[in-house]
Amino acid sequence: MADISTTYMGIPLKTPIVVAACSISSLVDRVVMAEKAGAGALVIRSLFEEQIQVAQQRFDDYLSVGSESFPEALSFFPSIEHGQADEHLMWVEKTRKAVKMPLIASLNAVSKGSWVKFARQLESTGVDGLELNVYIMGTDPTRPGSDIEKELFEIVESVKAEVSIPVAVKLSPYYTSVVNVAVELDKRGVDGLVMFNRFVRPDVDIESETLHNEMFYSSPEEMRLPLNRVARVYGHVKADLALNTGVHTGADVARALLVGAKVVQVASALLINGIPYLSTMLRDLEAWMAEKGYDDLDEFRGKLSQKNYPDRFAFERAQYVNLLLSQH
Ligand SMILES: Cc1cc2nc3c(=O)[nH]c(=O)nc-3n(C[C@H](O)[C@H](O)[C@H](O)COP(=O)(O)O)c2cc1C
C-alpha cells in the first residue's frame, strides 16, 4: 500500500486531502465524519472581517456608554462575548476538542485594520495553522492594482507578526501576475498558498430585474485554472501549495500533485457527494499510484510543473492558439 502521508506548512498530515473552509465545519458531527473518512486536515469556515467589526462596534458602544454614565457599565462586558466573533472563537475551540486531525482556522480580510488581533485569538484556540482569506475588491477606478497588492502584503505582514503558527494565504486568481504575488508573499514568510479561492457573485434575474445571490458548487472544469497556475508557481516559492477549486475525484488529486501541489482543498465534491466520499477519492488516488508504481507522493509531485516539464511552452499561450486554430 502506497504511503499517502504528507506535510503541509510543516504540519504532518495523514493524507493530502484537506477539507476547505465551508459549511462542513459548521457541525462537529460533520468534522468528525471528515476525520473518519481520511481528511488530512480541515479548514474551519472563516471568521469574516465584517463579523469582527460588528463585535468591535458593540464593544466601542459599551465603553462610550460606560464613560458617559456609570463606570460599572464595564460589567456589561460579558454580553458582548456572545457577539459573532466571540461565538466563532468558542466554536473553533469546541471543534478543536472534538478531533485529533490538524485544524486550520480561517480569517477573512477585506481591508487593513485592528481585526488583525483576532489572528492571535484564533491561535489561542489551539489550531495548528491559520489561513488568511483576503479579497480586496478593485472597485475604485482611481486605485491601481499595485496599490491593492501592497495592501495585501501589509495585511499578511501584520498577521504574520501577530502569530507563531504557520500562516497560509488563500489567493484570488485575479491578480495581473499571480505568480509574482505568490513570490512576494513567499518573501514575507507565508507558509502556504491556497490557489485559489472561488467567489460567489450576484446574478441578474431578468424577470424581477434584480440581483440575486445563489450558492452553487464548483464543476471539475474549474480545476484547469489552479492547475495551470500551481504548475507555474511550483519551484519558485518555499511555501507549500494547496490547490483549490474544482477538485472532485481521486484523479484530480493526482493531477494537482503532479503539477506541484502539496495538498488539495475540497469543498464542493464533499457537499455534493457526502463527506464519506472523501475516502473514495483517497482509494482512487491509491489505486492510481499502485498502477503507476508510486510508493509515496514525493515520487510524482511536481513532475508536470512548468519547471520540470520538458516543453516549457506547454503552459503558455502558444498552446492555446494552436488549440483554437485546430477547431473547425
Ligand atoms: C458552502 C460554502 C461555504 C464556504 N465558506 C468559506 C469560508 O468561510 N471561507 C473561505 O475562505 N472559503 C469558503 N468557501 C470556499 C471554499 O473554501 C472553496 O475555496 C471553494 O468552494 C472552492 O473549492 P471547491 O471547488 O472544492 O468547492 C465556501 C464554499 C462553500 C461551498
XYZ file of N, CA, C and O in Angstrom, residues 150-272:
492
model
N -0.179 45.936 -2.581
C 0.552 46.480 -1.417
C -0.274 46.260 -0.147
O 0.266 45.852 0.886
N -1.559 46.501 -0.253
C -2.422 46.319 0.929
C -2.451 44.844 1.347
O -2.379 44.519 2.529
N -2.522 43.961 0.350
C -2.482 42.513 0.654
C -1.207 42.183 1.428
O -1.245 41.509 2.465
N -0.065 42.689 0.936
C 1.214 42.365 1.585
C 1.247 42.914 3.016
O 1.746 42.265 3.930
N 0.693 44.121 3.183
C 0.696 44.714 4.529
C -0.182 43.912 5.492
O 0.177 43.704 6.650
N -1.331 43.446 5.000
C -2.220 42.624 5.842
C -1.470 41.360 6.262
O -1.456 40.977 7.430
N -0.829 40.728 5.290
C -0.131 39.471 5.573
C 1.006 39.707 6.567
O 1.181 38.940 7.521
N 1.760 40.796 6.357
C 2.862 41.104 7.289
C 2.331 41.309 8.705
O 2.903 40.806 9.671
N 1.190 42.020 8.825
C 0.700 42.291 10.183
C 0.174 41.019 10.830
O 0.356 40.819 12.036
N -0.446 40.127 10.067
C -0.928 38.874 10.664
C 0.265 37.982 11.033
O 0.295 37.393 12.112
N 1.256 37.925 10.165
C 2.455 37.108 10.456
C 3.123 37.588 11.750
O 3.645 36.793 12.529
N 3.103 38.913 11.953
C 3.742 39.462 13.156
C 2.949 39.102 14.412
O 3.484 39.132 15.521
N 1.694 38.760 14.243
C 0.801 38.534 15.382
C 0.864 37.092 15.909
O 0.611 36.846 17.076
N 1.156 36.134 15.032
C 1.057 34.719 15.442
C 2.351 33.943 15.197
O 3.186 34.343 14.384
N 2.457 32.803 15.884
C 3.643 31.968 15.623
C 3.264 30.656 14.925
O 4.148 29.898 14.532
N 1.957 30.383 14.749
C 1.581 29.178 13.982
C 1.747 29.476 12.486
O 1.788 30.647 12.086
N 1.853 28.428 11.656
C 2.004 28.673 10.221
C 0.800 29.414 9.620
O -0.334 29.201 10.048
N 1.097 30.268 8.655
C 0.043 31.080 8.012
C 0.013 30.806 6.508
O 1.040 30.872 5.832
N -1.176 30.498 6.023
C -1.366 30.347 4.576
C -2.196 31.523 4.077
O -2.995 32.078 4.822
N -1.986 31.886 2.829
C -2.826 32.920 2.229
C -3.644 32.276 1.122
O -3.105 31.612 0.238
N -4.956 32.459 1.219
C -5.850 31.933 0.180
C -6.013 33.022 -0.866
O -6.543 34.096 -0.583
N -5.492 32.745 -2.044
C -5.384 33.784 -3.061
C -6.583 33.846 -3.989
O -7.230 32.838 -4.267
N -6.787 35.030 -4.500
C -7.720 35.206 -5.617
C -6.925 34.910 -6.888
O -5.734 35.196 -6.946
N -7.553 34.371 -7.926
C -6.790 34.137 -9.161
C -6.676 35.394 -10.025
O -6.074 35.352 -11.084
N -7.253 36.519 -9.565
C -7.421 37.657 -10.470
C -6.332 38.717 -10.395
O -6.547 39.850 -10.811
N -5.181 38.394 -9.839
C -4.076 39.351 -9.887
C -3.481 39.341 -11.290
O -3.485 38.301 -11.969
N -2.945 40.475 -11.713
C -2.368 40.550 -13.060
C -1.279 39.493 -13.206
O -1.228 38.768 -14.189
N -0.391 39.408 -12.209
C 0.608 38.334 -12.215
C 0.524 37.580 -10.899
O 1.168 37.960 -9.906
N -0.266 36.539 -10.907
C -0.464 35.809 -9.657
C 0.835 35.102 -9.235
O 1.085 34.903 -8.053
N 1.678 34.792 -10.216
C 2.957 34.146 -9.901
C 3.830 35.120 -9.112
O 4.461 34.760 -8.117
N 3.847 36.375 -9.539
C 4.633 37.376 -8.827
C 4.073 37.621 -7.426
O 4.831 37.737 -6.452
N 2.752 37.669 -7.316
C 2.132 37.870 -5.993
C 2.533 36.715 -5.071
O 2.888 36.916 -3.902
N 2.532 35.511 -5.623
C 2.920 34.332 -4.825
C 4.366 34.474 -4.345
O 4.678 34.230 -3.166
N 5.246 34.913 -5.228
C 6.664 35.065 -4.873
C 6.827 36.160 -3.805
O 7.582 36.004 -2.840
N 6.094 37.262 -3.967
C 6.184 38.360 -2.986
C 5.681 37.914 -1.605
O 6.242 38.282 -0.582
N 4.606 37.111 -1.603
C 4.084 36.605 -0.324
C 5.084 35.648 0.304
O 5.289 35.637 1.517
N 5.711 34.870 -0.543
C 6.722 33.920 -0.074
C 7.872 34.663 0.608
O 8.355 34.260 1.660
N 8.277 35.782 0.004
C 9.360 36.597 0.589
C 8.974 37.088 1.979
O 9.808 37.351 2.827
N 7.661 37.271 2.188
C 7.183 37.749 3.500
C 6.954 36.599 4.469
O 6.368 36.773 5.530
N 7.388 35.426 4.072
C 7.420 34.297 5.004
C 6.137 33.499 5.149
O 5.985 32.760 6.120
N 5.185 33.617 4.175
C 3.974 32.794 4.325
C 4.361 31.320 4.183
O 5.299 30.964 3.471
N 3.625 30.483 4.886
C 3.962 29.058 4.907
C 3.180 28.265 3.868
O 3.589 27.175 3.479
N 2.043 28.802 3.459
C 1.227 28.103 2.464
C 0.522 29.086 1.556
O 0.248 30.226 1.950
N 0.252 28.640 0.319
C -0.526 29.453 -0.616
C -1.667 28.592 -1.117
O -1.424 27.494 -1.672
N -2.880 29.039 -0.892
C -4.043 28.283 -1.352
C -4.475 28.892 -2.675
O -4.820 30.077 -2.757
N -4.457 28.057 -3.712
C -4.724 28.564 -5.058
C -5.885 27.765 -5.663
O -5.667 26.642 -6.078
N -7.081 28.288 -5.688
C -7.490 29.650 -5.374
C -8.823 29.640 -4.637
O -9.561 28.660 -4.709
N -9.143 30.796 -4.113
C -10.483 30.997 -3.578
C -11.468 31.055 -4.745
O -11.088 31.359 -5.878
N -12.713 30.783 -4.460
C -13.752 30.830 -5.506
C -14.845 31.751 -4.989
O -15.322 31.573 -3.883
N -15.210 32.711 -5.798
C -16.125 33.736 -5.289
C -17.540 33.529 -5.802
O -17.735 33.097 -6.939
N -18.474 33.843 -4.944
C -19.874 33.745 -5.348
C -20.343 35.168 -5.629
O -20.267 36.028 -4.768
N -20.775 35.386 -6.847
C -21.145 36.752 -7.225
C -22.632 36.829 -7.544
O -23.223 35.854 -7.986
N -23.225 37.996 -7.344
C -24.654 38.097 -7.639
C -24.944 37.891 -9.125
O -24.124 38.253 -9.980
N -26.063 37.288 -9.408
C -26.509 37.104 -10.790
C -27.664 38.080 -11.035
O -28.202 38.682 -10.117
N -28.053 38.177 -12.306
C -29.142 39.092 -12.656
C -30.387 38.270 -12.965
O -30.339 37.354 -13.790
N -31.473 38.565 -12.279
C -32.738 37.897 -12.547
C -33.506 38.788 -13.524
O -33.892 39.913 -13.185
N -33.717 38.289 -14.752
C -34.321 39.173 -15.764
C -35.838 39.302 -15.593
O -36.452 40.178 -16.182
N -36.456 38.409 -14.814
C -37.897 38.547 -14.543
C -38.150 39.708 -13.591
O -38.861 40.650 -13.913
N -37.502 39.593 -12.401
C -37.722 40.639 -11.386
C -36.799 41.840 -11.589
O -36.964 42.872 -10.947
N -35.854 41.676 -12.533
C -34.848 42.725 -12.787
C -34.173 43.170 -11.475
O -34.103 44.342 -11.141
N -33.731 42.141 -10.749
C -32.985 42.391 -9.509
C -31.739 41.505 -9.511
O -31.618 40.590 -10.337
N -30.872 41.793 -8.562
C -29.697 40.940 -8.379
C -30.046 39.871 -7.362
O -30.779 40.134 -6.411
N -29.554 38.673 -7.556
C -29.766 37.665 -6.518
C -28.520 36.813 -6.346
O -27.764 36.571 -7.284
N -28.324 36.406 -5.105
C -27.168 35.576 -4.764
C -27.610 34.151 -4.561
O -28.564 33.894 -3.843
N -26.930 33.254 -5.170
C -27.303 31.844 -5.044
C -26.012 31.054 -4.877
O -25.033 31.307 -5.577
N -26.021 30.106 -3.944
C -24.818 29.297 -3.719
C -24.795 28.182 -4.759
O -25.777 27.469 -4.924
N -23.729 28.062 -5.487
C -23.617 26.918 -6.386
C -22.213 26.346 -6.280
O -21.265 27.050 -5.957
N -22.132 25.063 -6.538
C -20.866 24.374 -6.326
C -19.970 24.452 -7.558
O -20.438 24.703 -8.663
N -18.705 24.146 -7.355
C -17.760 24.192 -8.479
C -17.983 22.999 -9.390
O -18.559 21.983 -8.991
N -17.517 23.125 -10.614
C -17.537 21.988 -11.544
C -16.089 21.560 -11.778
O -15.160 22.365 -11.604
N -15.870 20.295 -12.191
C -14.485 19.821 -12.370
C -13.679 20.661 -13.366
O -12.467 20.810 -13.210
N -14.354 21.240 -14.377
C -13.615 22.034 -15.388
C -12.913 23.232 -14.742
O -11.915 23.728 -15.263
N -13.438 23.677 -13.622
C -12.849 24.868 -12.976
C -11.457 24.604 -12.430
O -10.755 25.518 -12.017
N -11.067 23.327 -12.425
C -9.736 22.998 -11.891
C -8.616 23.422 -12.852
O -7.460 23.537 -12.452
N -8.955 23.642 -14.120
C -7.906 23.980 -15.094
C -7.099 25.219 -14.701
O -5.892 25.278 -14.894
N -7.791 26.226 -14.181
C -7.080 27.469 -13.818
C -6.075 27.241 -12.681
O -4.879 27.517 -12.857
N -6.519 26.699 -11.535
C -5.500 26.454 -10.484
C -4.426 25.471 -10.920
O -3.262 25.617 -10.535
N -4.800 24.510 -11.757
C -3.820 23.533 -12.228
C -2.680 24.241 -12.968
O -1.492 24.004 -12.724
N -3.070 25.126 -13.853
C -2.093 25.853 -14.649
C -1.237 26.770 -13.774
O -0.005 26.833 -13.915
N -1.871 27.467 -12.828
C -1.120 28.437 -12.026
C -0.224 27.746 -10.988
O 0.885 28.215 -10.721
N -0.697 26.649 -10.424
C 0.161 25.912 -9.478
C 1.384 25.396 -10.225
O 2.519 25.479 -9.738
N 1.168 24.920 -11.442
C 2.290 24.416 -12.251
C 3.347 25.502 -12.448
O 4.539 25.227 -12.494
N 2.887 26.748 -12.552
C 3.828 27.856 -12.779
C 4.517 28.332 -11.503
O 5.650 28.778 -11.532
N 3.794 28.261 -10.406
C 4.369 28.775 -9.147
C 5.323 27.755 -8.514
O 6.321 28.122 -7.895
N 5.034 26.470 -8.715
C 5.848 25.414 -8.094
C 7.337 25.603 -8.441
O 7.696 25.839 -9.595
N 8.166 25.512 -7.427
C 9.613 25.655 -7.659
C 10.100 27.086 -7.509
O 11.293 27.334 -7.415
N 9.174 28.043 -7.496
C 9.571 29.449 -7.329
C 9.382 29.926 -5.898
O 9.745 31.056 -5.567
N 8.719 29.112 -5.069
C 8.449 29.534 -3.682
C 8.791 28.402 -2.712
O 8.776 27.227 -3.081
N 9.074 28.802 -1.471
C 9.309 27.795 -0.422
C 7.978 27.348 0.189
O 7.865 26.264 0.726
N 6.981 28.239 0.108
C 5.670 27.950 0.718
C 5.037 26.722 0.056
O 5.250 26.478 -1.130
N 4.274 25.970 0.845
C 3.555 24.826 0.282
C 2.329 25.306 -0.488
O 1.662 26.260 -0.074
N 2.043 24.606 -1.577
C 0.904 25.000 -2.411
C -0.277 24.072 -2.178
O -0.134 22.841 -2.249
N -1.428 24.671 -1.899
C -2.660 23.884 -1.761
C -3.540 24.228 -2.955
O -3.910 25.388 -3.132
N -3.796 23.239 -3.799
C -4.632 23.521 -4.976
C -6.094 23.440 -4.567
O -6.528 22.464 -3.963
N -6.831 24.469 -4.885
C -8.237 24.530 -4.515
C -9.062 25.070 -5.680
O -8.597 25.923 -6.421
N -10.237 24.542 -5.783
C -11.310 24.823 -6.773
C -11.325 23.746 -7.847
O -10.348 23.571 -8.592
N -12.447 23.031 -7.856
C -12.716 22.044 -8.906
C -12.133 20.667 -8.677
O -12.160 19.840 -9.589
N -11.605 20.384 -7.496
C -11.052 19.045 -7.230
C -12.231 18.145 -6.836
O -12.844 18.338 -5.787
N -12.566 17.206 -7.719
C -13.779 16.404 -7.490
C -13.528 14.904 -7.400
O -14.428 14.164 -7.013
N -12.350 14.442 -7.812
C -12.108 12.991 -7.827
C -10.686 12.681 -7.323
O -9.854 13.592 -7.193
N -10.443 11.371 -7.129
C -9.092 10.943 -6.763
C -8.108 11.281 -7.884
O -6.953 11.652 -7.625
N -8.575 11.173 -9.129
C -7.714 11.519 -10.274
C -7.343 12.999 -10.220
O -6.208 13.378 -10.551
N -8.286 13.819 -9.787
C -7.987 15.263 -9.664
C -6.899 15.507 -8.622
O -6.065 16.400 -8.779
N -6.914 14.718 -7.553
C -5.863 14.872 -6.529
C -4.513 14.543 -7.171
O -3.524 15.269 -6.990
N -4.479 13.457 -7.949
C -3.227 13.081 -8.631
C -2.779 14.200 -9.570
O -1.598 14.570 -9.608
N -3.734 14.784 -10.322
C -3.414 15.891 -11.232
C -2.775 17.046 -10.461
O -1.764 17.611 -10.889
N -3.406 17.399 -9.346
C -2.925 18.543 -8.550
C -1.496 18.307 -8.060
O -0.640 19.188 -8.126
N -1.233 17.095 -7.600
C 0.105 16.795 -7.070
C 1.132 16.736 -8.202
O 2.278 17.167 -8.037
N 0.709 16.246 -9.355
C 1.626 16.184 -10.498
C 2.120 17.575 -10.904
O 3.259 17.738 -11.337
N 1.263 18.607 -10.766
C 1.727 19.948 -11.138
C 2.427 20.655 -9.983
O 2.928 21.761 -10.139
N 2.443 20.031 -8.803
C 3.253 20.604 -7.721
C 2.523 20.914 -6.430
O 3.132 21.456 -5.498
N 1.231 20.590 -6.352
C 0.521 20.888 -5.096
C 1.019 19.976 -3.986
O 1.319 18.804 -4.225
N 1.093 20.536 -2.787
C 1.454 19.718 -1.622
C 0.201 18.984 -1.151
O 0.251 17.812 -0.783
N -0.918 19.711 -1.198
C -2.214 19.127 -0.819
C -3.281 19.726 -1.728
O -3.019 20.674 -2.477
N -4.475 19.150 -1.648
C -5.628 19.788 -2.301
C -6.595 20.203 -1.207
O -6.593 19.631 -0.115
N -7.410 21.165 -1.517
C -8.520 21.504 -0.625
C -9.817 21.223 -1.377
O -9.931 21.551 -2.572
N -10.764 20.628 -0.692
C -12.003 20.193 -1.341
C -13.212 20.640 -0.531
O -13.272 20.407 0.677
N -14.167 21.241 -1.205
C -15.454 21.573 -0.561
C -16.598 21.001 -1.389
O -17.305 20.088 -0.940
N -16.779 21.495 -2.626
C -17.962 21.126 -3.427
C -18.156 19.625 -3.556
O -19.267 19.116 -3.388
N -17.093 18.890 -3.879
C -17.239 17.443 -4.117
C -17.818 16.753 -2.882
O -18.602 15.804 -3.007
N -17.472 17.235 -1.702
C -17.959 16.612 -0.466
C -19.375 17.079 -0.144
O -20.182 16.314 0.398
N -19.679 18.308 -0.513
C -21.038 18.809 -0.267
C -22.021 18.152 -1.251
O -23.172 17.893 -0.920
N -21.559 17.831 -2.446
C -22.427 17.179 -3.451
C -22.585 15.687 -3.138
O -23.688 15.146 -3.126
